[in-house]
């Protein structure tokens, strides 16, 4: 009737549908390792989306399984990702378009890492068993803003304030320093 409104599908919901992998919806899941996954062509591994009640289109979550001794397809995009390693051990290579210098860092079960914004990254599994990672992104509001996946996955802009491709970028600091803003 006239007093009823059906919310249109969001760009992120359309993106999830177009990726043709399972979408698990609910208030939570006992163990994400038990969730059904399917071949994710764009990524090159098995994957599934997790759509939790109450996150209001602000956070995207997905589960990705990297084949034994394999790697995901390299990608870059204009949204942030935070990876949590549930199972496995491997490495991630980071680079920017047009620069031959590649940097890498290793990860293992329990590691948390995030590739710098819009850098190319390739995630490699170094073990003879599949690796399983759960990933949180801010893709839903970014997709709502730009509404163009070709732009989100195709723009070559290098955010120099977020990633400096010098050899020591991923090396840990050996001493503490004071943050100029918080003075901590």
Short mmCIF file of N, CA, C and O in Angstrom, two decimals, residues 21-75:
data_model
loop_
_atom_site.label_atom_id
_atom_site.label_comp_id
_atom_site.label_asym_id
_atom_site.label_seq_id
_atom_site.Cartn_x
_atom_site.Cartn_y
_atom_site.Cartn_z
N UNK A 21 29.05 -16.15 -4.17
CA UNK A 21 29.52 -17.02 -3.09
C UNK A 21 28.46 -16.98 -2.00
O UNK A 21 27.61 -16.09 -1.98
N UNK A 22 28.47 -17.95 -1.07
CA UNK A 22 27.45 -17.95 -0.01
C UNK A 22 27.47 -16.67 0.82
O UNK A 22 28.52 -16.08 1.06
N UNK A 23 26.28 -16.26 1.25
CA UNK A 23 26.12 -15.12 2.17
C UNK A 23 25.46 -15.67 3.42
O UNK A 23 24.33 -16.16 3.36
N UNK A 24 26.15 -15.57 4.54
CA UNK A 24 25.62 -16.06 5.82
C UNK A 24 25.14 -14.86 6.63
O UNK A 24 25.91 -13.95 6.91
N UNK A 25 23.84 -14.86 6.96
CA UNK A 25 23.25 -13.76 7.71
C UNK A 25 22.79 -14.25 9.07
O UNK A 25 22.31 -15.36 9.21
N UNK A 26 22.96 -13.39 10.07
CA UNK A 26 22.49 -13.74 11.41
C UNK A 26 23.09 -12.82 12.45
O UNK A 26 23.86 -11.91 12.15
N UNK A 27 22.75 -13.09 13.70
CA UNK A 27 23.25 -12.27 14.80
C UNK A 27 24.68 -12.67 15.17
O UNK A 27 25.43 -11.91 15.76
N UNK A 28 25.08 -13.86 14.80
CA UNK A 28 26.43 -14.34 15.07
C UNK A 28 26.54 -15.80 14.65
O UNK A 28 25.55 -16.44 14.31
N UNK A 29 27.76 -16.32 14.72
CA UNK A 29 28.01 -17.71 14.34
C UNK A 29 28.94 -18.33 15.36
O UNK A 29 29.91 -17.69 15.80
N UNK A 30 28.66 -19.56 15.73
CA UNK A 30 29.45 -20.24 16.76
C UNK A 30 30.91 -20.37 16.34
O UNK A 30 31.81 -20.10 17.11
N UNK A 31 31.15 -20.80 15.10
CA UNK A 31 32.51 -20.97 14.61
C UNK A 31 32.53 -20.69 13.12
O UNK A 31 31.95 -21.45 12.34
N UNK A 32 33.17 -19.61 12.72
CA UNK A 32 33.18 -19.24 11.30
C UNK A 32 33.88 -20.28 10.44
O UNK A 32 33.63 -20.36 9.25
N UNK A 33 34.73 -21.10 11.05
CA UNK A 33 35.42 -22.14 10.28
C UNK A 33 34.44 -23.17 9.72
O UNK A 33 34.75 -23.88 8.76
N UNK A 34 33.26 -23.27 10.32
CA UNK A 34 32.26 -24.24 9.89
C UNK A 34 31.34 -23.71 8.78
O UNK A 34 30.52 -24.46 8.25
N UNK A 35 31.44 -22.44 8.44
CA UNK A 35 30.55 -21.87 7.45
C UNK A 35 30.88 -22.38 6.04
O UNK A 35 32.04 -22.54 5.68
N UNK A 36 29.83 -22.63 5.27
CA UNK A 36 29.99 -23.09 3.89
C UNK A 36 30.69 -22.02 3.07
O UNK A 36 30.39 -20.83 3.16
N UNK A 37 31.64 -22.46 2.25
CA UNK A 37 32.36 -21.59 1.34
C UNK A 37 32.25 -22.16 -0.07
O UNK A 37 32.05 -23.35 -0.24
N UNK A 38 32.43 -21.30 -1.06
CA UNK A 38 32.39 -21.73 -2.46
C UNK A 38 33.50 -21.03 -3.22
O UNK A 38 34.06 -20.04 -2.75
N UNK A 39 33.79 -21.54 -4.42
CA UNK A 39 34.86 -20.96 -5.24
C UNK A 39 34.55 -19.49 -5.53
O UNK A 39 33.48 -19.16 -6.02
N UNK A 40 35.50 -18.62 -5.21
CA UNK A 40 35.36 -17.18 -5.42
C UNK A 40 36.28 -16.82 -6.57
O UNK A 40 37.48 -16.63 -6.40
N UNK A 41 35.73 -16.70 -7.76
CA UNK A 41 36.52 -16.48 -8.97
C UNK A 41 37.41 -15.25 -8.90
O UNK A 41 38.58 -15.30 -9.26
N UNK A 42 36.86 -14.14 -8.45
CA UNK A 42 37.64 -12.89 -8.41
C UNK A 42 38.84 -13.00 -7.48
O UNK A 42 39.92 -12.47 -7.77
N UNK A 43 38.72 -13.73 -6.40
CA UNK A 43 39.79 -13.82 -5.40
C UNK A 43 40.74 -15.00 -5.64
O UNK A 43 41.89 -14.95 -5.24
N UNK A 44 40.24 -16.09 -6.21
CA UNK A 44 41.09 -17.25 -6.45
C UNK A 44 41.17 -18.22 -5.29
O UNK A 44 42.13 -18.98 -5.17
N UNK A 45 40.20 -18.21 -4.42
CA UNK A 45 40.12 -19.14 -3.30
C UNK A 45 38.68 -19.46 -3.01
O UNK A 45 37.79 -19.13 -3.81
N UNK A 46 38.41 -20.09 -1.88
CA UNK A 46 37.04 -20.34 -1.45
C UNK A 46 36.63 -19.20 -0.54
O UNK A 46 37.43 -18.73 0.27
N UNK A 47 35.37 -18.76 -0.65
CA UNK A 47 34.96 -17.63 0.17
C UNK A 47 33.50 -17.65 0.53
O UNK A 47 32.71 -18.43 -0.01
N UNK A 48 33.16 -16.79 1.48
CA UNK A 48 31.78 -16.59 1.91
C UNK A 48 31.68 -15.21 2.56
O UNK A 48 32.63 -14.76 3.21
N UNK A 49 30.55 -14.55 2.36
CA UNK A 49 30.29 -13.29 3.05
C UNK A 49 29.59 -13.58 4.36
O UNK A 49 28.82 -14.54 4.47
N UNK A 50 29.84 -12.73 5.35
CA UNK A 50 29.17 -12.81 6.65
C UNK A 50 28.47 -11.48 6.86
O UNK A 50 29.12 -10.44 6.92
N UNK A 51 27.17 -11.50 6.95
CA UNK A 51 26.37 -10.29 7.12
C UNK A 51 25.71 -10.37 8.50
O UNK A 51 24.72 -11.07 8.68
N UNK A 52 26.29 -9.66 9.47
CA UNK A 52 25.78 -9.72 10.84
C UNK A 52 24.67 -8.70 11.07
O UNK A 52 24.76 -7.56 10.59
N UNK A 53 23.65 -9.10 11.82
CA UNK A 53 22.57 -8.19 12.19
C UNK A 53 23.14 -7.07 13.05
O UNK A 53 23.99 -7.31 13.91
N UNK A 54 22.70 -5.85 12.80
CA UNK A 54 23.07 -4.74 13.66
C UNK A 54 24.30 -3.96 13.22
O UNK A 54 24.65 -2.99 13.88
N UNK A 55 24.97 -4.35 12.16
CA UNK A 55 26.14 -3.57 11.74
C UNK A 55 25.77 -2.45 10.78
O UNK A 55 26.60 -1.64 10.41
N UNK A 56 24.51 -2.41 10.40
CA UNK A 56 23.94 -1.28 9.69
C UNK A 56 24.61 -0.84 8.40
O UNK A 56 24.64 0.34 8.10
N UNK A 57 25.16 -1.75 7.64
CA UNK A 57 25.77 -1.39 6.38
C UNK A 57 27.07 -0.61 6.52
O UNK A 57 27.50 0.05 5.58
N UNK A 58 27.70 -0.67 7.69
CA UNK A 58 28.95 0.05 7.91
C UNK A 58 30.18 -0.83 7.77
O UNK A 58 31.27 -0.34 7.51
N UNK A 59 30.00 -2.13 7.98
CA UNK A 59 31.12 -3.07 7.98
C UNK A 59 30.78 -4.25 7.08
O UNK A 59 29.68 -4.77 7.13
N UNK A 60 31.75 -4.65 6.28
CA UNK A 60 31.63 -5.86 5.49
C UNK A 60 32.56 -6.90 6.08
O UNK A 60 33.66 -6.58 6.53
N UNK A 61 32.12 -8.15 6.08
CA UNK A 61 32.94 -9.23 6.61
C UNK A 61 32.90 -10.38 5.61
O UNK A 61 31.84 -10.69 5.07
N UNK A 62 34.07 -10.97 5.37
CA UNK A 62 34.10 -12.16 4.54
C UNK A 62 35.13 -13.14 5.06
O UNK A 62 36.04 -12.79 5.81
N UNK A 63 34.94 -14.38 4.68
CA UNK A 63 35.82 -15.48 5.04
C UNK A 63 36.50 -15.92 3.74
O UNK A 63 35.84 -16.06 2.72
N UNK A 64 37.82 -16.09 3.79
CA UNK A 64 38.54 -16.51 2.59
C UNK A 64 39.47 -17.67 2.93
O UNK A 64 40.16 -17.64 3.94
N UNK A 65 39.42 -18.70 2.11
CA UNK A 65 40.29 -19.87 2.26
C UNK A 65 41.27 -19.87 1.10
O UNK A 65 40.89 -19.87 -0.06
N UNK A 66 42.56 -19.88 1.46
CA UNK A 66 43.62 -19.90 0.45
C UNK A 66 44.04 -21.35 0.26
O UNK A 66 44.35 -22.04 1.23
N UNK A 67 44.09 -21.84 -0.97
CA UNK A 67 44.45 -23.24 -1.20
C UNK A 67 45.84 -23.57 -0.65
O UNK A 67 46.71 -22.71 -0.55
N UNK A 68 46.04 -24.85 -0.34
CA UNK A 68 47.33 -25.33 0.16
C UNK A 68 48.44 -24.95 -0.80
O UNK A 68 48.36 -25.24 -2.00
N UNK A 69 49.46 -24.28 -0.31
CA UNK A 69 50.58 -23.88 -1.14
C UNK A 69 50.24 -22.90 -2.24
O UNK A 69 51.04 -22.66 -3.13
N UNK A 70 49.06 -22.29 -2.18
CA UNK A 70 48.60 -21.40 -3.24
C UNK A 70 48.59 -19.95 -2.82
O UNK A 70 49.13 -19.57 -1.78
N UNK A 71 47.97 -19.13 -3.64
CA UNK A 71 47.90 -17.69 -3.38
C UNK A 71 46.57 -17.15 -3.90
O UNK A 71 45.99 -17.71 -4.84
N UNK A 72 46.12 -16.07 -3.30
CA UNK A 72 44.97 -15.36 -3.83
C UNK A 72 45.44 -14.49 -5.00
O UNK A 72 46.62 -14.18 -5.12
N UNK A 73 44.50 -14.11 -5.84
CA UNK A 73 44.85 -13.23 -6.95
C UNK A 73 45.21 -11.85 -6.41
O UNK A 73 44.57 -11.36 -5.48
N UNK A 74 46.23 -11.21 -6.98
CA UNK A 74 46.57 -9.85 -6.55
C UNK A 74 45.38 -8.91 -6.78
O UNK A 74 44.65 -9.04 -7.76
N UNK A 75 45.20 -7.97 -5.85
CA UNK A 75 44.12 -6.99 -5.98
C UNK A 75 44.50 -5.70 -5.30
O UNK A 75 45.43 -5.66 -4.48
#
